[in-house]
PDB file of C-alpha atoms in Angstrom:
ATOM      1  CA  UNK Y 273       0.000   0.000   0.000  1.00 95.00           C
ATOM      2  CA  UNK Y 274       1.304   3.498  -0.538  1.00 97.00           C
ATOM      3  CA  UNK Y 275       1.315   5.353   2.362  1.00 98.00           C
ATOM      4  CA  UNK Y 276       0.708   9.235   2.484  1.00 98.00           C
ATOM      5  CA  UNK Y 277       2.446  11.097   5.367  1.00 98.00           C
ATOM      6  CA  UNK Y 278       1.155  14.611   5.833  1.00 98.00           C
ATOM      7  CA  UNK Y 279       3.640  17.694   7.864  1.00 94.00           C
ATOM      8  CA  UNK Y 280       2.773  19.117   9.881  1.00 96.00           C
ATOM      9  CA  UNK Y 281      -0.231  17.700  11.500  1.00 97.00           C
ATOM     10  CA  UNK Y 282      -1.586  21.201  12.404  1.00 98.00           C
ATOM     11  CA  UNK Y 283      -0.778  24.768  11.995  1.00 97.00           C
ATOM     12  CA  UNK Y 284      -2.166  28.034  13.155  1.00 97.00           C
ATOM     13  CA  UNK Y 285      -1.471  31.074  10.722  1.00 97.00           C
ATOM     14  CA  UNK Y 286      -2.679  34.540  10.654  1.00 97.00           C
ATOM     15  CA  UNK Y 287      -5.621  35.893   8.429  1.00 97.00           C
ATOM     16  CA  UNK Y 288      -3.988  36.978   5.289  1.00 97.00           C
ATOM     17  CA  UNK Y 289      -0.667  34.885   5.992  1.00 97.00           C
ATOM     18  CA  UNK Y 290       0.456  31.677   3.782  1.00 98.00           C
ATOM     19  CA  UNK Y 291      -0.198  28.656   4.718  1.00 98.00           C
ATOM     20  CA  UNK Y 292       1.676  25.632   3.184  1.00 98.00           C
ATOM     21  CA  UNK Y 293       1.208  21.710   3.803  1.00 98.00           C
ATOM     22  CA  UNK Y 294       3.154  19.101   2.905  1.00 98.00           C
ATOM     23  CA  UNK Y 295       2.105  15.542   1.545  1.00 98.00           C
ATOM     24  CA  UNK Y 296       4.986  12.878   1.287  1.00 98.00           C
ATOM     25  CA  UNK Y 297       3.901   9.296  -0.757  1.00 98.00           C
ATOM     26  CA  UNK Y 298       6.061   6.288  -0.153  1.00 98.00           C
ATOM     27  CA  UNK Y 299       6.473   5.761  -3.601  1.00 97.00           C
ATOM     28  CA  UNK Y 300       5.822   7.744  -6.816  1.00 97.00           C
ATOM     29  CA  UNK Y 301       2.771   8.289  -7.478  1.00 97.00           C
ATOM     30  CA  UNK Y 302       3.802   9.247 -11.388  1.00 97.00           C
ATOM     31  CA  UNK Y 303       2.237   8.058 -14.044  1.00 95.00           C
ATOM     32  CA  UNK Y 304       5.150   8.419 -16.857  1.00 93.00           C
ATOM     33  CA  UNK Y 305       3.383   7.182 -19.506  1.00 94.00           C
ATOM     34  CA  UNK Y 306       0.656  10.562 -19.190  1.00 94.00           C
ATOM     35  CA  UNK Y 307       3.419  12.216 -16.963  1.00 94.00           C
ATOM     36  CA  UNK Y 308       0.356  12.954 -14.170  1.00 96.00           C
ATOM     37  CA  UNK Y 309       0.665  12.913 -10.689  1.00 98.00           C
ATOM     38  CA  UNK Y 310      -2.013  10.581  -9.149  1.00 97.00           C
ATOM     39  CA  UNK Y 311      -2.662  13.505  -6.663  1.00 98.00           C
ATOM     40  CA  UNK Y 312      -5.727  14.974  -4.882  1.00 98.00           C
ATOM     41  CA  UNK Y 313      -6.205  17.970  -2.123  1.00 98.00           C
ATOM     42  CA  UNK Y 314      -9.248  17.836   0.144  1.00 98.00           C
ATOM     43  CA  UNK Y 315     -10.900  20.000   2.777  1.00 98.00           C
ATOM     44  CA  UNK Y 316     -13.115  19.370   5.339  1.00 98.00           C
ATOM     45  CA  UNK Y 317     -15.248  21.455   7.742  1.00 97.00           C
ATOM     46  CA  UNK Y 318     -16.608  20.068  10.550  1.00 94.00           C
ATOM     47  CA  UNK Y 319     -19.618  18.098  10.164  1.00 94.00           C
ATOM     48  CA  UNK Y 320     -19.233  18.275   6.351  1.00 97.00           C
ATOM     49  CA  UNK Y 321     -18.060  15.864   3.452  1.00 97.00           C
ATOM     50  CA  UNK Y 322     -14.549  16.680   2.194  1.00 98.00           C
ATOM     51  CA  UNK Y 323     -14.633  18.812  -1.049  1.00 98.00           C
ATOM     52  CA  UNK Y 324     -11.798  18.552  -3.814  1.00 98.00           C
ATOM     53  CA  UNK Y 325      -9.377  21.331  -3.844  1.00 98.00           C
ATOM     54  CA  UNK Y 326      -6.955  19.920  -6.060  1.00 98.00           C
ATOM     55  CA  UNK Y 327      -6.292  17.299  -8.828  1.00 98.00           C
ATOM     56  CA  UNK Y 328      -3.690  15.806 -10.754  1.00 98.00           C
ATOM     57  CA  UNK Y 329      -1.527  17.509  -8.033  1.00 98.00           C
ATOM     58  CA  UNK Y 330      -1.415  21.239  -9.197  1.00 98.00           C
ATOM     59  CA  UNK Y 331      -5.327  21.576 -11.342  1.00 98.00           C
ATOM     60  CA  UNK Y 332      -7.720  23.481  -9.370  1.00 97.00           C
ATOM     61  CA  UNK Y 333     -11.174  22.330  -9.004  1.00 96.00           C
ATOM     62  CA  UNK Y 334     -13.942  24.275 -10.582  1.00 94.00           C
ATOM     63  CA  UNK Y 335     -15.130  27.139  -7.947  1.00 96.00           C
ATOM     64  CA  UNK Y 336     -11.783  26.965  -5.872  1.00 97.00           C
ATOM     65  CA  UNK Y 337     -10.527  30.216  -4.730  1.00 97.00           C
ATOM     66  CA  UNK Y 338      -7.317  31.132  -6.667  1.00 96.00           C
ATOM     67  CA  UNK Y 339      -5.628  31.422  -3.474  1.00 98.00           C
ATOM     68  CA  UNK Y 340      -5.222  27.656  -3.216  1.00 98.00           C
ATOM     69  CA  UNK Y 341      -2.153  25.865  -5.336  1.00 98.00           C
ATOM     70  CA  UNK Y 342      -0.949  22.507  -5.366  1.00 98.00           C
ATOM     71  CA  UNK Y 343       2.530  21.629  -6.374  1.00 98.00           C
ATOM     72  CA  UNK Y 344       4.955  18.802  -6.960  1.00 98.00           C
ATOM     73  CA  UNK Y 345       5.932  15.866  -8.584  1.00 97.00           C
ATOM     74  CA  UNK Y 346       7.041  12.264  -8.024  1.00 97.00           C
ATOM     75  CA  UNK Y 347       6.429  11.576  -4.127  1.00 98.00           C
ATOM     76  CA  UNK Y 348       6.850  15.650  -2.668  1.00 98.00           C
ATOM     77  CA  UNK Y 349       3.293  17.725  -2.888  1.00 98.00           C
ATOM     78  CA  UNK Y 350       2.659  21.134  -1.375  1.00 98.00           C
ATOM     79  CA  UNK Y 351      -0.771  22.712  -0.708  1.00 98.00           C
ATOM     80  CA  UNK Y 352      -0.297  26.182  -0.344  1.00 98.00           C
ATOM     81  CA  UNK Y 353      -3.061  28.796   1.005  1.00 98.00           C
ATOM     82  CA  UNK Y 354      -1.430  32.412  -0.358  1.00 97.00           C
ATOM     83  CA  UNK Y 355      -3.727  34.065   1.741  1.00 97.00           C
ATOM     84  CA  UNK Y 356      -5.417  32.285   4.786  1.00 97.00           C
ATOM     85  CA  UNK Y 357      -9.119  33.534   5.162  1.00 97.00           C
ATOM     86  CA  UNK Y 358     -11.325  32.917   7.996  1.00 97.00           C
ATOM     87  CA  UNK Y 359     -13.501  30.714   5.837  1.00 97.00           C
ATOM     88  CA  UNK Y 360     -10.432  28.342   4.984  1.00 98.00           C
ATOM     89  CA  UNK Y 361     -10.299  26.978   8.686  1.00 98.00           C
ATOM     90  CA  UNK Y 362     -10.768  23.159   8.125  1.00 98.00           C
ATOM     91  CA  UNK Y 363      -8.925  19.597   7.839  1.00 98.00           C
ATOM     92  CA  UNK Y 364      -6.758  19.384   4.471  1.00 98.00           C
ATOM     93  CA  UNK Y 365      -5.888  15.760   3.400  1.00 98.00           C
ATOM     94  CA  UNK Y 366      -3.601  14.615   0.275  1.00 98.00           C
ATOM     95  CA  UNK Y 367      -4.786  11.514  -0.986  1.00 98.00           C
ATOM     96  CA  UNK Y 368      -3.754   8.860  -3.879  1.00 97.00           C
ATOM     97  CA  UNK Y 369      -5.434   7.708  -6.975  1.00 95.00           C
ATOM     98  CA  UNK Y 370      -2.378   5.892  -8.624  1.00 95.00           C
ATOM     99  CA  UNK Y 371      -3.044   2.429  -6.862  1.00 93.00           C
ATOM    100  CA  UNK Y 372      -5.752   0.740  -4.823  1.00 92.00           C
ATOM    101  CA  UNK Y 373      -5.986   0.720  -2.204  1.00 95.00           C
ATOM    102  CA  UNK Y 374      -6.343   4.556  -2.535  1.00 95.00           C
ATOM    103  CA  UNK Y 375      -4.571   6.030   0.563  1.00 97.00           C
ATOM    104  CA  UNK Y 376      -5.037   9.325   2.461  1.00 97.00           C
ATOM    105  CA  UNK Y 377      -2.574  11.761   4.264  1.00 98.00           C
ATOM    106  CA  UNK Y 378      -3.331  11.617   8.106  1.00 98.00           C
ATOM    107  CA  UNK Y 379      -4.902  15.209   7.381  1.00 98.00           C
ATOM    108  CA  UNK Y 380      -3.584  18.963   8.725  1.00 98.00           C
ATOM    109  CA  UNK Y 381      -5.554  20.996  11.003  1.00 98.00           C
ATOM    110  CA  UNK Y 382      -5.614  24.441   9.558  1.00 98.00           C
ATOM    111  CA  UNK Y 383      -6.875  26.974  12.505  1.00 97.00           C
ATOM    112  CA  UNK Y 384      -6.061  30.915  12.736  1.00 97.00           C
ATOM    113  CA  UNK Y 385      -3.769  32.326  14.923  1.00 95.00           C
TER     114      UNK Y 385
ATOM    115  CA  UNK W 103     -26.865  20.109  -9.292  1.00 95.00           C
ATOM    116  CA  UNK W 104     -25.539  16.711  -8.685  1.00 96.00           C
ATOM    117  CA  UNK W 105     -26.800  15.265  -5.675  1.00 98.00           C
ATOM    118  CA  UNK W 106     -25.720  11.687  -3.627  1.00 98.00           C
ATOM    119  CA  UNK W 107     -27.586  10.712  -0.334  1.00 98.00           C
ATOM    120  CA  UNK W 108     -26.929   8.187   1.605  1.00 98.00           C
ATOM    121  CA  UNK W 109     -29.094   6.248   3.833  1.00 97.00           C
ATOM    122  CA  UNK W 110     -29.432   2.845   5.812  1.00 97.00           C
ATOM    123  CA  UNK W 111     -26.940   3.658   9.036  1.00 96.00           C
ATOM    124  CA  UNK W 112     -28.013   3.082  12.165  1.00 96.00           C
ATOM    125  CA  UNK W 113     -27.027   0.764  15.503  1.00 97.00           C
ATOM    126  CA  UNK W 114     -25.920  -2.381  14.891  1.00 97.00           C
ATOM    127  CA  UNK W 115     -24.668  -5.178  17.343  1.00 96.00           C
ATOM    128  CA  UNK W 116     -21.440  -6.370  16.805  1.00 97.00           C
ATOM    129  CA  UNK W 117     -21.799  -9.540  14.454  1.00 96.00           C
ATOM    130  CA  UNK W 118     -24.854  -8.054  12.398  1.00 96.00           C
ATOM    131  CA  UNK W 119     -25.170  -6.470   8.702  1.00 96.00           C
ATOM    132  CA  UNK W 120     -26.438  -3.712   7.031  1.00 96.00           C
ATOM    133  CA  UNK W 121     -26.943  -2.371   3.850  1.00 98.00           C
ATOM    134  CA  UNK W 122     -26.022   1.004   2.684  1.00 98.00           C
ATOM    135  CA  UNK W 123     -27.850   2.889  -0.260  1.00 98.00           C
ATOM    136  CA  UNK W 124     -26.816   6.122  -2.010  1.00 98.00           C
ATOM    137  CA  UNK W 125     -29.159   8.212  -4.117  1.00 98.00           C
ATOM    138  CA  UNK W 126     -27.787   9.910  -7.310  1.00 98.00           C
ATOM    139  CA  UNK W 127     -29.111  12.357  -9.082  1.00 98.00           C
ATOM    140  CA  UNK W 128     -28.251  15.416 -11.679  1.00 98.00           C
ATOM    141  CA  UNK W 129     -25.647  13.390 -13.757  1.00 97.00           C
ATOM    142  CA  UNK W 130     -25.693  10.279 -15.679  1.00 98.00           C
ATOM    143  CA  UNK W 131     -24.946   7.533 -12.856  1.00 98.00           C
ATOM    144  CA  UNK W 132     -24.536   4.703 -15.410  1.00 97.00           C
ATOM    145  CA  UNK W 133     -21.559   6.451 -16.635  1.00 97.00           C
ATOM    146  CA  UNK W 134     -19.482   6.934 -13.157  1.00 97.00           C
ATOM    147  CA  UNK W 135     -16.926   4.878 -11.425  1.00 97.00           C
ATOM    148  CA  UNK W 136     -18.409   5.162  -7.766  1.00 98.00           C
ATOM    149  CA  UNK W 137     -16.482   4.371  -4.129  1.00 97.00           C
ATOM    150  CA  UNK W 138     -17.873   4.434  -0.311  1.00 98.00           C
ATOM    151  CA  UNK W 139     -15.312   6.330   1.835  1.00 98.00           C
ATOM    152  CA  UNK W 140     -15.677   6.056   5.463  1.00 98.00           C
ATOM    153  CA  UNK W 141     -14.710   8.267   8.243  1.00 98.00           C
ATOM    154  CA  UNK W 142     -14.372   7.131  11.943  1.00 97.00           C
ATOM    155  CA  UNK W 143     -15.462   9.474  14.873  1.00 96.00           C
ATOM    156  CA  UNK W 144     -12.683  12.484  14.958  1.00 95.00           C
ATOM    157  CA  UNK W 145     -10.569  10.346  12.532  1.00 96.00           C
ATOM    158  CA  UNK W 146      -9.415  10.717   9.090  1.00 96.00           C
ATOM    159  CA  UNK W 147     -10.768   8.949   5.821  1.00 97.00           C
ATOM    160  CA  UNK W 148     -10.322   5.974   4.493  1.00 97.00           C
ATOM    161  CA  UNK W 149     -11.796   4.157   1.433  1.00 97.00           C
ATOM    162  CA  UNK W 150     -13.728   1.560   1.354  1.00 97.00           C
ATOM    163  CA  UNK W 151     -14.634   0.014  -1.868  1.00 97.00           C
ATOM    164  CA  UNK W 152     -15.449   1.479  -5.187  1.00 96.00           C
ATOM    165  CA  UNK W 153     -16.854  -0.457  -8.500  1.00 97.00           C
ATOM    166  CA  UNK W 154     -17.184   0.893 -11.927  1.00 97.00           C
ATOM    167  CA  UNK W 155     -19.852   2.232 -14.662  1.00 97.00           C
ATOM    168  CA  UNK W 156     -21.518  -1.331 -15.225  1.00 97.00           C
ATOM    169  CA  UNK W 157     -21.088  -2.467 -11.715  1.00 96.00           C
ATOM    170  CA  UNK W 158     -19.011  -5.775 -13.043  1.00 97.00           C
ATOM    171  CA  UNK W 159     -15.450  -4.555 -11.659  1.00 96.00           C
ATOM    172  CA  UNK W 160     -14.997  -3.850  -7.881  1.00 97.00           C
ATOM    173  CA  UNK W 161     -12.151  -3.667  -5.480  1.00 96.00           C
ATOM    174  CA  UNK W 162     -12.018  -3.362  -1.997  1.00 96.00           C
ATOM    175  CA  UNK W 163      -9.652  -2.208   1.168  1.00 95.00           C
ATOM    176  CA  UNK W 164      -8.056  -5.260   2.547  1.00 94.00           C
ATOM    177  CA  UNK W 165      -9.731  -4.644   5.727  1.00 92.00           C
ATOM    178  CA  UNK W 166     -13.564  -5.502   4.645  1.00 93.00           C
ATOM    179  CA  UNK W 167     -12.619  -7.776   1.687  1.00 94.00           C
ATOM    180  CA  UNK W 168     -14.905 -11.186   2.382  1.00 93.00           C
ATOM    181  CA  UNK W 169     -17.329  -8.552   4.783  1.00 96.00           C
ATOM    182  CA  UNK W 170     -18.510  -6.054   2.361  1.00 97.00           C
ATOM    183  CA  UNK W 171     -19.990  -6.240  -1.220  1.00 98.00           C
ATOM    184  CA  UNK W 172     -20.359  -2.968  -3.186  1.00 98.00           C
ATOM    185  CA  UNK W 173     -23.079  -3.135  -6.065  1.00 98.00           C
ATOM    186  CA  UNK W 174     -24.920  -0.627  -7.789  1.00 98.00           C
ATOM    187  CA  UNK W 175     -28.357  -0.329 -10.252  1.00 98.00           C
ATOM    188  CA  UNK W 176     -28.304   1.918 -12.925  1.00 98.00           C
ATOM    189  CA  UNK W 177     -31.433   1.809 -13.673  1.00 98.00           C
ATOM    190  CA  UNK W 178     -32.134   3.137  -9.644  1.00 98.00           C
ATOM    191  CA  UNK W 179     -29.350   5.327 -10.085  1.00 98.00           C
ATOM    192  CA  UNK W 180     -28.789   3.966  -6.534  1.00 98.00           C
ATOM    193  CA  UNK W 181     -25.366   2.389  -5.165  1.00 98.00           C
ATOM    194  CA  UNK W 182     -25.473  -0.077  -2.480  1.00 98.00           C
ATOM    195  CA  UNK W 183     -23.170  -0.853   0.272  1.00 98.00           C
ATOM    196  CA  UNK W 184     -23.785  -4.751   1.769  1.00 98.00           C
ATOM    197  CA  UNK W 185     -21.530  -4.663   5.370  1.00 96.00           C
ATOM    198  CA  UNK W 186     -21.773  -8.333   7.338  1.00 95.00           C
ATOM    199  CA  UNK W 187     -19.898  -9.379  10.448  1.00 95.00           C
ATOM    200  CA  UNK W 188     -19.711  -5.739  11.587  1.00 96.00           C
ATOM    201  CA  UNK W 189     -16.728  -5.096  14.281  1.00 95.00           C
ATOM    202  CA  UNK W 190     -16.221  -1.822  16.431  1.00 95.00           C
ATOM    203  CA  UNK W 191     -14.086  -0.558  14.495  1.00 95.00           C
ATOM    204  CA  UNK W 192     -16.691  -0.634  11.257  1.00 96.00           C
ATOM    205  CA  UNK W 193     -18.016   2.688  13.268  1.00 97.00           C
ATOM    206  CA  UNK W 194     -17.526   5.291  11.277  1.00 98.00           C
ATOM    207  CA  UNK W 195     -19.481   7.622   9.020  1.00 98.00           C
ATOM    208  CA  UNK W 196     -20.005   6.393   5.167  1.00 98.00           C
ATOM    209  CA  UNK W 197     -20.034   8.342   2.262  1.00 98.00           C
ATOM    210  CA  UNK W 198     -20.462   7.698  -0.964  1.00 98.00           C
ATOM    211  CA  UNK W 199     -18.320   9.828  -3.520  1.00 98.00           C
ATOM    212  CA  UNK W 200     -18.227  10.350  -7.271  1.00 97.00           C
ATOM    213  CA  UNK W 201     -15.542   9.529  -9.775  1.00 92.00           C
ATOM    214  CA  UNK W 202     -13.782  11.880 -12.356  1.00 88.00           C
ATOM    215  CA  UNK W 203     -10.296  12.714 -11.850  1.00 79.00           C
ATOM    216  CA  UNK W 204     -10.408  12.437  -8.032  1.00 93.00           C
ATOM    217  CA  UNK W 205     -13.289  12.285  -5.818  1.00 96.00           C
ATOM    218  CA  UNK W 206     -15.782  15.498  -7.098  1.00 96.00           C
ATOM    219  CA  UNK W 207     -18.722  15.058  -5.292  1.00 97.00           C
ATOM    220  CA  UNK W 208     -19.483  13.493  -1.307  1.00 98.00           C
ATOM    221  CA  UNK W 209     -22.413  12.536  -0.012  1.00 98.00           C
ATOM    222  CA  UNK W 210     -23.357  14.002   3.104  1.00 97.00           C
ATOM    223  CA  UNK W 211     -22.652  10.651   4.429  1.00 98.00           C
ATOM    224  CA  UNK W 212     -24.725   7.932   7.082  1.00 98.00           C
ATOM    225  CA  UNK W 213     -23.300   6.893  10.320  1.00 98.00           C
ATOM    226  CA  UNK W 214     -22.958   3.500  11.482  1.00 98.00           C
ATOM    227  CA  UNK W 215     -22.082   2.661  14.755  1.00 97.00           C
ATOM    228  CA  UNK W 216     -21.518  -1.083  15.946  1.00 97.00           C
ATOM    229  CA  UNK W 217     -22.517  -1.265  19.981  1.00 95.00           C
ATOM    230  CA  UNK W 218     -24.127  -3.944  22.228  1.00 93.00           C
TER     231      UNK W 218
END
């Protein structure tokens, strides 16, 4: 199984500050025959479903704030927040589509300082 | 609008079964690879089992293969979620989720919980 490790497990960030998070796969989750990262973002509110951020590691889901990126290649993603609003407090977890079983990140607790 | 609900959660004594069922609507089911995703109390998520357009290719997590059987009708638009032998640790809430490129569209999900 590939196994996603998420840093840090929680960070507190002012409004208007970046916010970055860091996803780590145990093996490459390249596809070099399409050269696509099997790579999802997700966030979650409390007491909601997630909602996809982020696909093929850096392609921005339709309605996503601009202020969300996602970077990376191979096994190293970054989720960065270039501007952390109020509305962006929630759980962020990286996930895997290259392979079943499809794995998630631990997740990142994203508060406000 | 694309919509999923979920429904059929509830108590369950350790050792029993259930059966899950998701409601789709505002896209073509039929043409969707589908999963159920399932999210213990204050813990992350994990998948489940997911099966494809016609329903005739399915794969599951290690940890329910032999327990769970995912299915779906197309003509119901409805996906289906058959859980036996449930454990403690089957407690969680399930959602079902939409295929594209990742995961587009939850559920709101259903919450099992497995007590005596």
């Amino acid at each position: 199984d590939i196994v996603m490790t998420q840093s840090p497990d929680s960070l507190a960030v002012s409004l208007g500050e970046r916010a970055t998070i860091n996803c780590k796969s145990s093996q490459s989750v390249l596809y070099n025959s399409n050269n696509k990262n099997y790579l999802a973002w997700y966030q979650q509110k409390p007491g909601q479903p997630p909602k996809l951020l982020i696909y093929w590691a850096s392609i921005r889901e339709s309605g996503v704030p601009d202020r969300f990126s996602g970077s990376g290649s191979g096994t190293d993603f970054t989720l960065t927040i270039s501007s952390l609003q109020a509305e962006d407090v929630a759980v962020y977890y990286c996930q895997q589509y290259f392979t079943t079983p499809w794995t998630f990140g631990q997740g990142t607790k994203v508060q406000i300082k | 609008e694309v919509q999923l609900v979920e429904s059929g959660g509830g108590l369950v004594q350790p050792g029993g079964s259930l059966r899950l069922s998701c409601a789709a609507s505002g896209f073509t089911f039929s043409s969707y690879w589908m999963s159920w995703v399932r999210q213990a109390p204050g813990k992350g998520l994990e998948w489940v089992a997911n099966t494809n357009p016609y329903g005739n290719e399915k794969y599951y997590v290690d940890s329910v293969k032999g327990r769970v059987t995912i299915s779906r009708d197309n003509a119901k638009n409805s996906l289906y979620l058959q859980v036996h032998s449930l454990r403690a640790e089957d407690t969680a809430v399930y959602y079902c989720a939409r295929h594209t490129n990742a995961w587009d569209y939850w559920g709101q999900g259903t919450l099992v919980t497995v007590s005596s």
